[in-house]
Amino acid sequence: MGTAMAANLAASGQRVIAYVRRPDQIGRLEALGLTPTTDIGDLLDCKVVISMLPDDAAVRDIVFGSGDIGFRGLAAGLTPGAIHLSMSTISTAAASLLASEHERSGQGYVAAPVFGNPDAAKARQLFIVAAGVLADVDRCRPLLDCLGQKTFVIGTDPQHANLVKLLGNMMSATALEMMGEAVAVVRKRGLDPRSFVEIMTGTMFGGRAHKIYGDKIARQSYAAGFVLPLVLKDVRLALAEAENAGVPMPSVSVVRDRLITGIARGHGDLDWTALALIAGEESGLCPTPSVNSTEV
Amino acid sequence: MGTAMAANLAASGQRVIAYVRRPDQIGRLEALGLTPTTDIGDLLDCKVVISMLPDDAAVRDIVFGSGDIGFRGLAAGLTPGAIHLSMSTISTAAASLLASEHERSGQGYVAAPVFGNPDAAKARQLFIVAAGVLADVDRCRPLLDCLGQKTFVIGTDPQHANLVKLLGNMMSATALEMMGEAVAVVRKRGLDPRSFVEIMTGTMFGGRAHKIYGDKIARQSYAAGFVLPLVLKDVRLALAEAENAGVPMPSVSVVRDRLITGIARGHGDLDWTALALIAGEESGLCPTPSVNSTEV
């Protein structure tokens, strides 16, 4: 995801220093017009540092520094006035903590998580939900415009962008679960799943989530994508947000259990469309050969 | 629903005899260009009889006759070659039974349930899913074209149209449940539900279901509409179809329990957007004054 986004920034004329852990990636990144480095300290002179990382811990390590990467952290190292543009899907608590730490160091922190998969990132079709001090958001705007098709600014408190992103992912996850359940019925009744999905997306469910994932579910295409353990991480974060807010989310709890089942059965390297595979398995439908294909 | 559809047929130049139980409705139906009657026997010379009724029992009564309405039934009374165009949301078992009975009498039976609410019916924005003997479907086509914006023909077995319709309604019901859960979190965290719904429908969930119902949920507009007991009826039918097919539908089971709760609390006259009211109540949010408004 991050690579596709960085390549789009470079293609638009920005100078992009790309931090990478593995030296064997350097050639590939150079070919994309990036300036790769394995020394994270090389980022400290940047005006804007973009992070796109898998979880809270990874972003905290980058901001506070970590023995592992021998780095004192962005908050201690960035020049005052620089901005950390944080595009990872993380908890609202982490977002607030990171924002405070940067503020203490005189830096900006803009939360800007995205909706969309790596294909969407490549095609600049991402949707971005941004929040932060408005002047900081404005300074990031030209970068955001290079990365996605639209940016929604929902306020000045960074954590709100992360909350919206987590809830949006739950809407996708429950939509996938429901399509999986419905397609299991359709398949067991001998109807064509593609016709069913076409009718759904041609009538009441014509949005991107149902179109993109519905087509994959109809074709039993479960190759990653957004792998189940990362989906479960988001579900865990969303349920924690909901618990803190005093809101039960029984629909999301259903998805949580299905993901745990799927991972326990060895499907952890499949895309979240595999919720339909799990729904099928729970209905006595056997996995099909296309499960392990590399088709995306 | 039926009235709006009949009025559209009349407006397109069809002669429409409208059976109505209550004589006090006659003036209203005449004003719409219909020929109303309180004698169901007056329908027996029609080439096509359209039924749009609340449940299996009501449609069975019309086809097999019922002491209640002192009527020998469409199957016994329609002329051979006539078609019963059955647009109700009913079970697949009922659809198959009715189709056999009409076939035995030399009549056609076309299942053509619809997606859309009374507003959509009025505006001819319904989506229709049709199945039946293809020659019969073709004969109904001009009528269907007057009633909706698009007809999907999914095969020759009438029950398949009903299965698709029931599963589609479950997709809507679970979408409403999820939006209700998410909006409860949003409200409790002090964010604006309208902004949240705008972002969702502006990104991954731009289809009709999320747009139409999301807006109502954001505005806490729960006036009927599609009242909870009728939704529960569809949920019951869908879960029975799923059980017969050997498919658990845990997402739908969540909605079932929420509907039972809502009806038990006295919300049975509200629209299915009230799944969001129930999600709010389960989160300690009190009902708001707009709950009992007549706004649709």
PDB file of C-alpha atoms in Angstrom, chain A residues 1 41 104:
ATOM      1  CA  MET A   1       0.000   0.000   0.000  1.00  0.00           C
ATOM      2  CA  GLY A  41      17.100   9.198  10.548  1.00  0.00           C
ATOM      3  CA  ARG A 104       4.605  18.970  22.744  1.00  0.00           C
TER       4      ARG A 104
END
